Each structure stands twice: as structure tokens, then as C-alpha cells.
């Protein structure tokens, strides 16, 4: 039985980790970390967990925590994970960081986009970017897994095969993404109030959103070239779900079947990636509560572009689900253990 | 492995049955019945099931079906189940009926409230009302289980202990219930369009809703007297969830602790009933996707009334979850098998 | 041209006052008071007002304000209005208070339910309860108008004719009310976050909500007896709207036509009260954005009760619209001036 | 007083026309046309109009209608308007067509994208495309006004000044649009059910949506070249609102101020176009219920692109509001008469 500690267990991603791990037969949460709710019962913070979780929230005493657990999930604001780890901690426990601290290989890019100083740059190199479908083998031996961002997971997986195969002109790639509101976190901020979000849609962080360099870096590896792209997130009045609509010029004339074959080459054996049938567009509702990425695409001969679309549940494949997938890889378990979550509809 | 057939697999309750049974280790769906979608792939009707369910929808050929399965769930409009069963069918398979056909013991009451003739009144007596927490023992040996209605499950369980113990004046009982829109089904009707339901709340079926006699009958058994009450359903702009707010005069002065003790007497050992802590009000979101009933109450000394509140997911405990709970009872399985569903939040 | 000052112009009720007064041909806002946003442009707080309102927010300097305006609307937390007024202020300007400070005639009841000391009890007697349909004549000469609460406006008007005519047993009256989330205000609090409210319904303030004594007092005047009742508010995932479902025993056997005649007696000439046709239930969407109260009812012969239902837009008839209606009365304008707002659907 | 007839008065756009015209002091609706609800009271179809509209719905007898009215609004499915008009009708009344019949100048393009034969191609040339801000002068003398589509109004106005001034490379223009569900109409179709739309977002009509050629034609006129672009609509869980996010390569290096100056050149005097301040992104909620178009933009120096964003209420500026604006132009009234609608928030 894997002993699990969560730092940031009372955010939405932390809560989803708890939900998923409740159904994982080889893992057990022994530390519900939450600075905001120390000593309060976890089930008083998330009442869905009444009579399911009896534990209280605890502060993030890393030394004690590292002694007790096999893996720590940090579902915390940027900068915190980097400030907590050191060689002794890493000698005792694995780290799966759901924040951005170890996602970008260039510390200057990190500091520029996140506007904070990185506290543990010495670990950036060894940290593995935990996008399981792409980095599966590297994750297995990692001490630190940088769990990808929600928008990035969706954006990258949607375009990856075509970037890898050189089928799209990377300089033309534009990603227009739409997210449910849980992505904004559980902080009590005016823009996240019900009446501000409901019956409303807006773009935000236009040309400046922090997930941009992460997408650029990973798709750059795939394409074998430096990638600079537009990424525009939008806030949608729904709890969960991300839809990424991606546009790029095709580098050559291709048929539906040819593109489908490329997607299948990379994803046919992937448990959690579903390439939809012809002319089907993914919908976030079809993956809600599950670890799936649904992908569809349409070739537009008029413009010479391909429109790729991907949908995930931002809290599952975009956060907690993928983190558990990484945990499974780290501990040699079947990759889908605890993740056989059937999407809930409606 | 229990072989399962579903008639009405493409309604919302049928879809939820499929979702739940996908995670049930001792049951297997072998017949996805749907008159509307015969020969179409089930996953084309519910695309969340893409790459999970490969089967096609089939018509409801009862003879063939009864040969193949151990249990048939009928998630169909009123009247259909009664028209399908006969002695031969019942000799081969169990029936769990999610419609109202076998819920009311008095066929005249059925015909009066449902405005249709009952096609199989000879089976009404033997059918067992499948409210597991109350009728567990009888369910085990039934051939026909009448799975309770969504509003009724919530309404009855919320008041049951106090009715049973004579703590409330049944002639004063008023149930004001609120339901998400999946309770209205998947029929393409104008009042169920997004723009008609969204940003709106209304009562409907005032003093005439068909779940009224079902609640009256069952609470009548509990109270040992004929019960006549007001039940008012409301349509709420959300997908899932029922909240019942129930008002009754207390028959004597009681303390919070005394009432709590009565609830605990009936529910402390119930896996799926959670009596909340003092001053907590149930919220439908806390039970979403799960088989729980959450119950809270408040004594109002000013008026001498008690306000009881219960919350369920109408598609789970109010339909498919309870149906699986009944299946488990019928086949001697642990009652919660396949139903260890942790509520999803947010 | 009436000069208007608003204290609390940046709350939701304050914002609605601004919206409505923009279309009022005899009133002009000259003071946008907001402690939270002093010196910021009003249109930066409510961007719907961009290029419509150019003014900045100002602090609540009462002396200066009273000099400049003919009427002050206080859309502020409880206690503030009472702390601001005095004889000099009242000699210069009218006060329409959207808070609860002057709604209850018994200061002890106020202090008990609101848990604060009343700072200006000497003005309670002269303040007029501004439920226009009932107190129209008294409002005309008032210095202080206590604008009714949102729940109370809806609850009282729905039952008023039957209470007045002795048709219902007041000791049996139960009000189950449902409100959109704007009623919770624009404060950045966790329970009002989008993800906490969306896809959820709950009761709150059960047996303790502060609008209870206000409803009891006003319906007590109507019935000519002390009234003690149950009032239960619920939070609904929508921006606007209140629906009150009210239950009471009829004091005698009556027909639909007789009850309709009583409603018509009181409301047939009321511009803003619409008594619906037989068997129609009010829906909040039908009054959205307007000053209407829609009322329906159903006699239940089985239980001897009548179910009365009323719907309003909580920010209009439940707050800003009624406040403008009171202003019109105070200044001898046509009562509906600026309030000819057609409900918006969908 | 202008006598108005509406054909299709019971669709959502028709309903909004009625709402707006109720507040128009120089127009009066004398014919509520609706094939689906002939002889039913209009207020029974849209109960928000109870006690506001007393008329019944009528069939579309064009001869009689043309005798009685000065202008006919056709808010009908594609093809109907073209089938109804002829020289005699046009000699008696003006036509403002909210369908697509007269929007495209090339009948082949119309028939190719709409898959129907055009019944009155002889009137295509004289019909004026009623995007008031651009074609104001031509509208004044028209007999037939082709009221623009909802997506197109938003998409065109957002990019128009930069297209006109040659600031963007039209071959790189991509429009990613998001719409509330009222755009899908009031037909009782499964995909528009509450539970299918709620908590969901999807693209649809990818590379094939019928508004594409309309946007291309109009922006082509502005740019002085043939334009071929990608337009992708998405369905958003909200009633009203369209947000268009548009991406294009800048043809030269420009500053924020330079671009702002270009927008101001075209829109500074436009009553209904609001160019937001620097770094502000439009939100559909800020224009809800009003005739405004809100526009924002961001220059991305990293990619050399500009991201333009526009927001409208699809039923107002995207349909009924613009139709009334066109009516005002046709009859020499102030362009904003009846359209001084302040956006409703929240």
C-alpha cells in the first residue's frame, strides 16, 4: 500500500485527488495537508467526504511528512513546492508537483512568466514532465514529476502527433481554449463569484497566460524546432472541462484518413486518449469526471488549415487524474489503476 | 457473473445504469434495449461511452431477452413494464422496474393518478417496493422489484424515522421538493430546452404530481395510519439532484439530541444514509454522482415544527443506483457492490 | 429633475438602481457612493456602464450629500443607514433605505434577529414600510421609507389578500422560498463562488432567517393577529429571481373563482402585480428584469390547503425597482415612471 | 406611428423584437405572425408578455399583412422570406429580413451553403446588407434590408476597421466564436435540451457554418480583396451572448495607440460600439440585453499577431436590436430610438 501525502488537499485539485484516491486499491492518503484549514476535519471543508474521510487537515511539516509517506502530491500555488524540497526529502519520498515549479526547463522563462524567483533551480533538470502518454518511460524513474497544467495537457495532446510528424506549420499554430471555472481555484475572489461568471464568457490572460511557454516547450520538442504560438484561454460558465480549439496550416495536402492514421499511430493503444470518429467534435461533458482526452479534427480545404479539437476534465486528466497516472508509473502499478472512471452524463 | 438486460437504456436513468454497471465486478450488460435507437451503436447515443461500450441498441424482444439474462431493468415510461411481463418471463428472469407500474398497491390509485389502465394487476401484490433501507429483507426473495421514484426515495427516507416513531403529526406534513432537470427525461420537449430552464425556477404538478400517492402509501405504512399530504415539485436549473424540504408539527417537545437519536436508530448502520451534524443543511452537490442520501433537520421552537431536509442524486439513489442496490440484494451480493461512488465536487 | 444620491452604489442592488434610474426621465444620479471603490470610475466597477456613466465613486459624506440631493438611497449593510441619519439630514433630503434598519417596528425584534444595536430607534416610528401596493398612501408623505426585503416583498404580496380576508389559517402558513444568487451580494465569499453554487441547491438560515419577523409583522397587520410562521430560504443556481411557495390551511371551502376574485379585489388595478390564469404557476424567468410580481395558486381539496406561489426579480421588485417606485410616490410622479421594464426572455 | 408586422414572432428573435418594440415610442406591432401558434394568445406562448401583449398569433397572409403594415420583420427559417415577397408586397411595405435570404450577393454561394434554392434571386441585388454602422446610408432608401446574422455582426464589426485600413493580413484571419444557446432557436431538439447543453462546451459546424461566406463577403468589401477565413462557432451554456475571438497577422509593426486610433476613427461616434480601454477584454455579460458591441484587442509582439475580441447580445445587436436600428433608419427616426437599453448585470 502506497502511503500518500497531499499538500494543498483543500483546493479543487487537491479535493479531486482525494476523490480519485478513495477508489485506488493500492494507495492510502495519510496526510491531508492544508495551511488554511489546519486541525479542521477534512469532511468539514468538503462535505461530500462526510463519513468517507475522517482525518483532519494538517500543516505541511515536510520532515515529518517525508518520513511517513512514499509520495507527496503538491497541489499548491506556484513557488511553494520548490521552496519545500531538498535532498533529504527527496531521499525519502517521491514528489508529484501539480504546480508549475518544475514544468519549464529554462529557469529564466519560468521567472519571467511567473514573476517569482525559483527556489530550487538545481532540481529542474532531473524533474520529469509528467505527460504520461509522451514521457511514460522517463516518469518511471523520476524523483520529481512535474504534473502538466490543465490547459497544456489538453493543448499538447491534441496537436502532438501532427507536430511530431511535421504535418502542421508550427508558426501558424493558434490555440483558443475554453475552461470551466474550477480551473480558477477555490480562492474567494470577486471575479469567481457565481453572478460574475454565470451567463458570461470572456477571454483572459490574452497573449500573457503562463501556460503558453509550457505548451511551446513541449510542442517544440515534438516538432524539433522552437515554437512560438498564440494561446488564449476563456472562462466558461461551467464547473469542469477544457476544450482546446487549435488552428494550423497543413504542410501538405492530406486526406482525413491520412491524418486519422497519424493520430492512431500515437494514440490507438492509449487507454486515456480517444480519437473520435469522422466529423465528431469533442464535448467536455463526454469526459466529465474521467481521465479521458477526446480528440477530433477537421481538414478545411478552403483555407488549407486543420482544426484540431481536444476535450478533458481539467481536474482529472488536467490535474489529479494525471497525477495519479504518474503515481502509478512511479510505483510500477498498472497505469490506469484507480482511473477507470466512466464519464458522467448528464 | 450476473447477465443484465436493460429496456430503456438510452434514457437518462438507463444511461446512469450503464455507467454504474460498468464498475460492477459481478454484473455484465448483455442487452442494451432502446426502441428509439435500434441497431445504432450505444456509444453514438451516449458518446461518453465511446470505447467503453461497443454494443448496439436492441429492440425489447422479451422472450429472447429473458432467455439471455438474469435480471431485466425496465427504465421505461409508465405502463410498459406491466405490458411486458408474464409467468414465463418471470420464471426465467428477475425484473427491476424503474417505472411506477408496481409501486402502488392499490390499482385504482395507480389508474387514477397515472390515467392509464394497469396491464398486469395480478402481479402488484407480489411486487416488492424496493426502498432498500426499509424493505431489504423482502427484496431478497422478490421476482419483481418496484424501484422507487426519485422524489419519493428522497421524501420518504427523510421523514421515515420520525413517522415511524410517531414524532410528527402526519396530517401536517408538507413536502416542498426541488429537482434538477435530468428528472424530466431526455425527450425533446420545449419546456426542457436549455433556454427555458436556465435562469429559471418554477413549481409544477402542484397538488397533482404522481409521486404523491407513493409517498403517502409508504409513509402511511411507517406511521400506521392513512396519510394525506402536500407534495410540490420544482424544476431547478441544474442537471442532477433532488432536495426535499419537509415541514411537520412535532407531536411533543423534543431536543435536537432526541431527534438525532431517532435518526441514528434507523440509519446509523446504513451505508448510504448520512445524517449530517447539527445545523448542517444537505446540499445536492455533496451527493452528486453517488448513492448517498444526506439528511439534516432543524427544530423550530417558535412554531413547534421540525424542518427535515434530504438530498440525493436523482439518477443514482433516485433511480439507477438504488436499482443496482436492489440487484445486489436479489443476487445475494454485498449491498454496496458497484456503488462505492464518491460524490464529485465541484 | 430629482437629484439622487446612492450610498452603496457598487453592490448588486446599487447597480440595479443605477440601471433603472438611467431610464428614468425625471431623476438624475449625482452621487455614486461606495466606500470600497472611492475615486474609482463607476464604469470600472460595473463595465456594463462603460460610456453610460462617467462619474467616479465617492465616500458617504452625508452633510455634503444631503445638500446636493433630493433623495438618498442606502443600499448598504444593516446598521449603516441608522448610523448616518439625523434631524438635519432629514430636513434636507428624503431617505429610501434598502437595508432592514427601519422595516421592523419593534426595536427589540430588530436587535434580536440582526444581532446589532439600532443606532436611531427614534426614527423607527415615523419610517414607512415601503411596500407600495399596501402602503402607497403613507409613503407619499414619509421622510424615511423602509424599502422591503426581497424575500419579504414576494412572500407578503403572495399571501396578502387571503390573509386580509381571513381565508387562510395564519398559524398554518409555511413559506418555502428560493432565490437566485445575486441576493447574497457581491462580497467575495467562498460559499458564493461559482463552483460552490452551480449545480447545487440548499436551504440556509432555516428557522433563523432575518426576513422572518418582517413577513410576520406585515402579514400580522393584514390578518389582524400575531403571526408566527416558518420561512425557509434556498439558494438556487441562477443570477436573479425569487420564487415563494406558500402553504396554508383554508379556513373554509372555497372555489377557484372565489379565491381569484379575492386576488383581483386587491390586485386587479395594480400595475405591477399579475395574477396568473388558472393552473398557471409563476416562473422567475417571466419577470426577469422587470418590476412585476407574478402570482398563482392552487386549491388542494385533498388536504384542505391552498398553495400560493409568487415570483419576482429580487433586484427589481425585491430591491431597486420597488425603491424607485417609492421614490415616484415620494415625489408625486406616476408610480410606474422608469419602471415600464418588459421582462427579458430568455 | 409605424405599423409593424412580425412573421415568426414566437421564435427567440421574434420574441426579442416584441420586447424591444414595446419600448419604442414610434412603432406599434399590429401583426404577431406565427405558423405554429395561430389563434393562440401571444402571451400564452411567452408568458413574460402577460398583461403586456393582448394579441393573438396570426398566420402569414402576406396580402392582408402588407395592407396593414409599414414594415414586416421576417424572423423565420431560411428560404421563407424569399418565397413570400413580390413586387406588389414591396410596393406596400418595407421588408427587414432576419433570415439569410438576402445577405449574400452571389446566389450560388447562398445555394451552396444553405442547400436550398433561392426563390427570389431577382431581389438580391437591391437588398441592402443592414449592418448599420457600415451601410447606414444605403439602408435609408432600401425596400429590403437583409439583417445580418448574429455571429457575423459580431465578427465583422470586431475586425472591420483593421481590415479596411489594411492593418491585418486577411489570409491569416481566424475567428473563434462562442455563442449562448438562444442562437440555436426555440425548436424542441435533443441537442438543445438543458441537460445536453449545461456543463458542456463544444464546437459545431466546423469549417462549414453558414455564417462563414457572409463574414467573408463583408470583410472582403472592407479589405478590397477576396477573403477566405476560418470561422468556428461554439455552443456555450448560457442563454445570450456571442464572443468572437479573432486572430490575424499584423501587416506592420504597430503600437497600441495606433490601433486604438484606427478603431476610434471608425467607431468613436458610433452610439452602439464601445471600444474598451487598454488590456480590457469584452465580456458578454456587459452587453446583455443591450444593442452594444464591445470591442477589445491585444497586440502580441511575440507572434506578430493581433487578437481582436468582440461581444454582443446575439438577440439584440445580433438580431432584433439591429433590426429595429434598421427600421429607424428606414423611417428617418433617430437611429437609437427604442434601443437605449442599459445592459443588465448580473
mmCIF file of N, CA and C in Angstrom, chain A residues 223-298:
data_model
loop_
_atom_site.group_PDB
_atom_site.id
_atom_site.type_symbol
_atom_site.label_atom_id
_atom_site.label_comp_id
_atom_site.label_asym_id
_atom_site.label_seq_id
_atom_site.Cartn_x
_atom_site.Cartn_y
_atom_site.Cartn_z
ATOM 1 N N UNK A 223 8.122 18.927 -32.350
ATOM 2 C CA UNK A 223 8.345 19.386 -33.713
ATOM 3 C C UNK A 223 9.824 19.474 -34.067
ATOM 4 N N UNK A 224 10.653 19.467 -33.026
ATOM 5 C CA UNK A 224 12.073 19.598 -33.294
ATOM 6 C C UNK A 224 12.475 20.997 -33.718
ATOM 7 N N UNK A 225 11.734 21.966 -33.258
ATOM 8 C CA UNK A 225 12.056 23.356 -33.578
ATOM 9 C C UNK A 225 11.489 24.257 -32.480
ATOM 10 N N UNK A 226 11.990 25.474 -32.429
ATOM 11 C CA UNK A 226 11.456 26.429 -31.462
ATOM 12 C C UNK A 226 10.038 26.823 -31.904
ATOM 13 N N UNK A 227 9.111 26.778 -30.963
ATOM 14 C CA UNK A 227 7.723 27.094 -31.294
ATOM 15 C C UNK A 227 7.281 28.342 -30.534
ATOM 16 N N UNK A 228 6.696 29.256 -31.251
ATOM 17 C CA UNK A 228 6.081 30.427 -30.628
ATOM 18 C C UNK A 228 4.652 30.478 -31.151
ATOM 19 N N UNK A 229 3.692 30.524 -30.235
ATOM 20 C CA UNK A 229 2.300 30.412 -30.690
ATOM 21 C C UNK A 229 1.386 31.327 -29.893
ATOM 22 N N UNK A 230 0.157 31.449 -30.331
ATOM 23 C CA UNK A 230 -0.854 32.160 -29.566
ATOM 24 C C UNK A 230 -1.714 31.176 -28.803
ATOM 25 N N UNK A 231 -1.849 31.485 -27.531
ATOM 26 C CA UNK A 231 -2.710 30.679 -26.676
ATOM 27 C C UNK A 231 -3.650 31.644 -25.956
ATOM 28 N N UNK A 232 -4.940 31.447 -26.123
ATOM 29 C CA UNK A 232 -5.923 32.338 -25.486
ATOM 30 C C UNK A 232 -6.918 31.533 -24.667
ATOM 31 N N UNK A 233 -6.871 31.681 -23.351
ATOM 32 C CA UNK A 233 -7.854 30.976 -22.511
ATOM 33 C C UNK A 233 -9.119 31.807 -22.340
ATOM 34 N N UNK A 234 -10.220 31.118 -22.174
ATOM 35 C CA UNK A 234 -11.514 31.759 -21.919
ATOM 36 C C UNK A 234 -12.162 31.111 -20.697
ATOM 37 N N UNK A 235 -12.921 31.904 -19.963
ATOM 38 C CA UNK A 235 -13.640 31.384 -18.806
ATOM 39 C C UNK A 235 -15.089 31.103 -19.189
ATOM 40 N N UNK A 236 -15.525 29.863 -18.956
ATOM 41 C CA UNK A 236 -16.847 29.406 -19.384
ATOM 42 C C UNK A 236 -17.703 29.095 -18.151
ATOM 43 N N UNK A 237 -18.993 29.442 -18.194
ATOM 44 C CA UNK A 237 -19.845 29.160 -17.039
ATOM 45 C C UNK A 237 -20.202 27.684 -16.879
ATOM 46 N N UNK A 238 -19.249 26.928 -16.418
ATOM 47 C CA UNK A 238 -19.469 25.514 -16.089
ATOM 48 C C UNK A 238 -18.404 25.159 -15.059
ATOM 49 N N UNK A 239 -18.616 24.109 -14.314
ATOM 50 C CA UNK A 239 -17.661 23.761 -13.262
ATOM 51 C C UNK A 239 -16.369 23.170 -13.818
ATOM 52 N N UNK A 240 -16.503 22.206 -14.685
ATOM 53 C CA UNK A 240 -15.367 21.422 -15.146
ATOM 54 C C UNK A 240 -15.279 21.401 -16.658
ATOM 55 N N UNK A 241 -14.081 21.115 -17.133
ATOM 56 C CA UNK A 241 -13.918 20.884 -18.553
ATOM 57 C C UNK A 241 -13.037 21.907 -19.219
ATOM 58 N N UNK A 242 -12.203 21.411 -20.132
ATOM 59 C CA UNK A 242 -11.441 22.298 -21.007
ATOM 60 C C UNK A 242 -11.645 21.800 -22.427
ATOM 61 N N UNK A 243 -11.902 22.760 -23.304
ATOM 62 C CA UNK A 243 -11.933 22.469 -24.728
ATOM 63 C C UNK A 243 -10.872 23.336 -25.386
ATOM 64 N N UNK A 244 -9.979 22.700 -26.145
ATOM 65 C CA UNK A 244 -8.982 23.462 -26.906
ATOM 66 C C UNK A 244 -9.317 23.334 -28.384
ATOM 67 N N UNK A 245 -9.471 24.482 -29.035
ATOM 68 C CA UNK A 245 -9.688 24.505 -30.478
ATOM 69 C C UNK A 245 -8.411 25.050 -31.095
ATOM 70 N N UNK A 246 -7.781 24.248 -31.930
ATOM 71 C CA UNK A 246 -6.443 24.602 -32.410
ATOM 72 C C UNK A 246 -6.443 24.686 -33.940
ATOM 73 N N UNK A 247 -5.781 25.708 -34.429
ATOM 74 C CA UNK A 247 -5.753 26.007 -35.868
ATOM 75 C C UNK A 247 -4.309 25.995 -36.356
ATOM 76 N N UNK A 248 -4.072 25.329 -37.477
ATOM 77 C CA UNK A 248 -2.737 25.406 -38.072
ATOM 78 C C UNK A 248 -2.816 25.118 -39.558
ATOM 79 N N UNK A 249 -1.885 25.693 -40.299
ATOM 80 C CA UNK A 249 -1.762 25.395 -41.718
ATOM 81 C C UNK A 249 -1.175 23.991 -41.878
ATOM 82 N N UNK A 250 -1.739 23.238 -42.755
ATOM 83 C CA UNK A 250 -1.163 21.935 -43.081
ATOM 84 C C UNK A 250 0.062 22.151 -43.968
ATOM 85 N N UNK A 251 1.073 21.319 -43.770
ATOM 86 C CA UNK A 251 2.292 21.481 -44.586
ATOM 87 C C UNK A 251 2.158 20.798 -45.943
ATOM 88 N N UNK A 252 1.123 19.985 -46.066
ATOM 89 C CA UNK A 252 0.865 19.384 -47.379
ATOM 90 C C UNK A 252 -0.606 18.971 -47.452
ATOM 91 N N UNK A 253 -1.031 18.657 -48.637
ATOM 92 C CA UNK A 253 -2.411 18.232 -48.829
ATOM 93 C C UNK A 253 -2.564 16.827 -48.241
ATOM 94 N N UNK A 254 -3.512 16.655 -47.370
ATOM 95 C CA UNK A 254 -3.732 15.333 -46.780
ATOM 96 C C UNK A 254 -5.217 15.006 -46.746
ATOM 97 N N UNK A 255 -5.510 13.721 -46.655
ATOM 98 C CA UNK A 255 -6.901 13.291 -46.528
ATOM 99 C C UNK A 255 -7.232 13.056 -45.063
ATOM 100 N N UNK A 256 -8.536 12.959 -44.809
ATOM 101 C CA UNK A 256 -8.980 12.601 -43.455
ATOM 102 C C UNK A 256 -8.291 11.318 -43.000
ATOM 103 N N UNK A 257 -8.269 10.342 -43.880
ATOM 104 C CA UNK A 257 -7.735 9.037 -43.491
ATOM 105 C C UNK A 257 -6.253 9.124 -43.118
ATOM 106 N N UNK A 258 -5.531 9.931 -43.844
ATOM 107 C CA UNK A 258 -4.103 10.064 -43.530
ATOM 108 C C UNK A 258 -3.878 10.693 -42.155
ATOM 109 N N UNK A 259 -4.655 11.704 -41.877
ATOM 110 C CA UNK A 259 -4.498 12.339 -40.564
ATOM 111 C C UNK A 259 -4.948 11.388 -39.459
ATOM 112 N N UNK A 260 -6.043 10.710 -39.725
ATOM 113 C CA UNK A 260 -6.540 9.753 -38.727
ATOM 114 C C UNK A 260 -5.479 8.690 -38.446
ATOM 115 N N UNK A 261 -4.812 8.256 -39.483
ATOM 116 C CA UNK A 261 -3.775 7.235 -39.303
ATOM 117 C C UNK A 261 -2.636 7.743 -38.421
ATOM 118 N N UNK A 262 -2.329 9.006 -38.568
ATOM 119 C CA UNK A 262 -1.262 9.569 -37.727
ATOM 120 C C UNK A 262 -1.706 9.631 -36.269
ATOM 121 N N UNK A 263 -2.913 10.096 -36.050
ATOM 122 C CA UNK A 263 -3.414 10.090 -34.669
ATOM 123 C C UNK A 263 -3.406 8.672 -34.105
ATOM 124 N N UNK A 264 -3.850 7.732 -34.915
ATOM 125 C CA UNK A 264 -3.919 6.355 -34.435
ATOM 126 C C UNK A 264 -2.532 5.802 -34.130
ATOM 127 N N UNK A 265 -1.578 6.193 -34.931
ATOM 128 C CA UNK A 265 -0.192 5.735 -34.703
ATOM 129 C C UNK A 265 0.251 6.047 -33.276
ATOM 130 N N UNK A 266 -0.124 7.209 -32.796
ATOM 131 C CA UNK A 266 0.317 7.601 -31.453
ATOM 132 C C UNK A 266 -0.658 7.199 -30.357
ATOM 133 N N UNK A 267 -1.929 7.144 -30.698
ATOM 134 C CA UNK A 267 -2.914 7.015 -29.632
ATOM 135 C C UNK A 267 -3.755 5.737 -29.652
ATOM 136 N N UNK A 268 -3.634 4.929 -30.679
ATOM 137 C CA UNK A 268 -4.526 3.759 -30.762
ATOM 138 C C UNK A 268 -4.415 2.878 -29.518
ATOM 139 N N UNK A 269 -3.244 2.811 -28.950
ATOM 140 C CA UNK A 269 -3.066 1.962 -27.768
ATOM 141 C C UNK A 269 -3.158 2.731 -26.461
ATOM 142 N N UNK A 270 -3.446 3.990 -26.558
ATOM 143 C CA UNK A 270 -3.525 4.777 -25.335
ATOM 144 C C UNK A 270 -4.896 4.619 -24.699
ATOM 145 N N UNK A 271 -4.902 4.139 -23.503
ATOM 146 C CA UNK A 271 -6.130 3.936 -22.741
ATOM 147 C C UNK A 271 -6.950 5.224 -22.593
ATOM 148 N N UNK A 272 -6.259 6.326 -22.375
ATOM 149 C CA UNK A 272 -6.986 7.540 -21.997
ATOM 150 C C UNK A 272 -7.128 8.581 -23.117
ATOM 151 N N UNK A 273 -6.695 8.208 -24.301
ATOM 152 C CA UNK A 273 -6.891 9.128 -25.426
ATOM 153 C C UNK A 273 -7.888 8.492 -26.394
ATOM 154 N N UNK A 274 -8.957 9.192 -26.665
ATOM 155 C CA UNK A 274 -9.967 8.673 -27.591
ATOM 156 C C UNK A 274 -10.033 9.591 -28.814
ATOM 157 N N UNK A 275 -9.584 9.065 -29.945
ATOM 158 C CA UNK A 275 -9.703 9.834 -31.182
ATOM 159 C C UNK A 275 -11.084 9.543 -31.759
ATOM 160 N N UNK A 276 -11.894 10.573 -31.838
ATOM 161 C CA UNK A 276 -13.290 10.394 -32.234
ATOM 162 C C UNK A 276 -13.425 10.035 -33.707
ATOM 163 N N UNK A 277 -14.629 9.658 -34.085
ATOM 164 C CA UNK A 277 -14.875 9.309 -35.473
ATOM 165 C C UNK A 277 -15.027 10.552 -36.341
ATOM 166 N N UNK A 278 -15.007 10.341 -37.625
ATOM 167 C CA UNK A 278 -15.047 11.448 -38.586
ATOM 168 C C UNK A 278 -16.192 12.418 -38.304
ATOM 169 N N UNK A 279 -15.881 13.686 -38.369
ATOM 170 C CA UNK A 279 -16.867 14.757 -38.214
ATOM 171 C C UNK A 279 -17.459 14.882 -36.818
ATOM 172 N N UNK A 280 -16.914 14.122 -35.869
ATOM 173 C CA UNK A 280 -17.369 14.306 -34.497
ATOM 174 C C UNK A 280 -16.486 15.332 -33.796
ATOM 175 N N UNK A 281 -17.134 16.222 -33.085
ATOM 176 C CA UNK A 281 -16.394 17.212 -32.310
ATOM 177 C C UNK A 281 -16.453 16.822 -30.835
ATOM 178 N N UNK A 282 -15.340 16.894 -30.150
ATOM 179 C CA UNK A 282 -15.359 16.561 -28.724
ATOM 180 C C UNK A 282 -16.209 17.552 -27.927
ATOM 181 N N UNK A 283 -16.792 17.065 -26.848
ATOM 182 C CA UNK A 283 -17.562 17.912 -25.935
ATOM 183 C C UNK A 283 -17.042 17.632 -24.530
ATOM 184 N N UNK A 284 -16.911 18.668 -23.750
ATOM 185 C CA UNK A 284 -16.340 18.457 -22.412
ATOM 186 C C UNK A 284 -17.213 17.536 -21.562
ATOM 187 N N UNK A 285 -18.520 17.571 -21.801
ATOM 188 C CA UNK A 285 -19.437 16.755 -20.994
ATOM 189 C C UNK A 285 -19.156 15.262 -21.161
ATOM 190 N N UNK A 286 -18.648 14.868 -22.318
ATOM 191 C CA UNK A 286 -18.407 13.442 -22.551
ATOM 192 C C UNK A 286 -17.211 12.900 -21.778
ATOM 193 N N UNK A 287 -16.405 13.759 -21.239
ATOM 194 C CA UNK A 287 -15.241 13.271 -20.474
ATOM 195 C C UNK A 287 -15.338 13.653 -19.000
ATOM 196 N N UNK A 288 -16.439 14.262 -18.597
ATOM 197 C CA UNK A 288 -16.543 14.783 -17.235
ATOM 198 C C UNK A 288 -16.355 13.688 -16.180
ATOM 199 N N UNK A 289 -15.477 13.972 -15.263
ATOM 200 C CA UNK A 289 -15.229 13.043 -14.174
ATOM 201 C C UNK A 289 -14.262 11.934 -14.526
ATOM 202 N N UNK A 290 -13.799 11.913 -15.767
ATOM 203 C CA UNK A 290 -12.924 10.829 -16.230
ATOM 204 C C UNK A 290 -11.540 11.350 -16.612
ATOM 205 N N UNK A 291 -10.651 10.405 -16.885
ATOM 206 C CA UNK A 291 -9.273 10.758 -17.243
ATOM 207 C C UNK A 291 -9.064 10.819 -18.761
ATOM 208 N N UNK A 292 -10.154 10.806 -19.512
ATOM 209 C CA UNK A 292 -10.016 10.786 -20.974
ATOM 210 C C UNK A 292 -9.633 12.138 -21.571
ATOM 211 N N UNK A 293 -8.931 12.046 -22.688
ATOM 212 C CA UNK A 293 -8.806 13.168 -23.616
ATOM 213 C C UNK A 293 -9.556 12.748 -24.874
ATOM 214 N N UNK A 294 -10.527 13.516 -25.289
ATOM 215 C CA UNK A 294 -11.225 13.233 -26.545
ATOM 216 C C UNK A 294 -10.707 14.188 -27.615
ATOM 217 N N UNK A 295 -10.383 13.634 -28.761
ATOM 218 C CA UNK A 295 -9.792 14.450 -29.820
ATOM 219 C C UNK A 295 -10.559 14.264 -31.132
ATOM 220 N N UNK A 296 -10.827 15.374 -31.782
ATOM 221 C CA UNK A 296 -11.424 15.353 -33.111
ATOM 222 C C UNK A 296 -10.692 16.355 -33.990
ATOM 223 N N UNK A 297 -10.902 16.241 -35.287
ATOM 224 C CA UNK A 297 -10.250 17.225 -36.168
ATOM 225 C C UNK A 297 -11.050 17.356 -37.456
ATOM 226 N N UNK A 298 -10.800 18.440 -38.148
ATOM 227 C CA UNK A 298 -11.478 18.701 -39.417
ATOM 228 C C UNK A 298 -10.489 19.396 -40.350
#
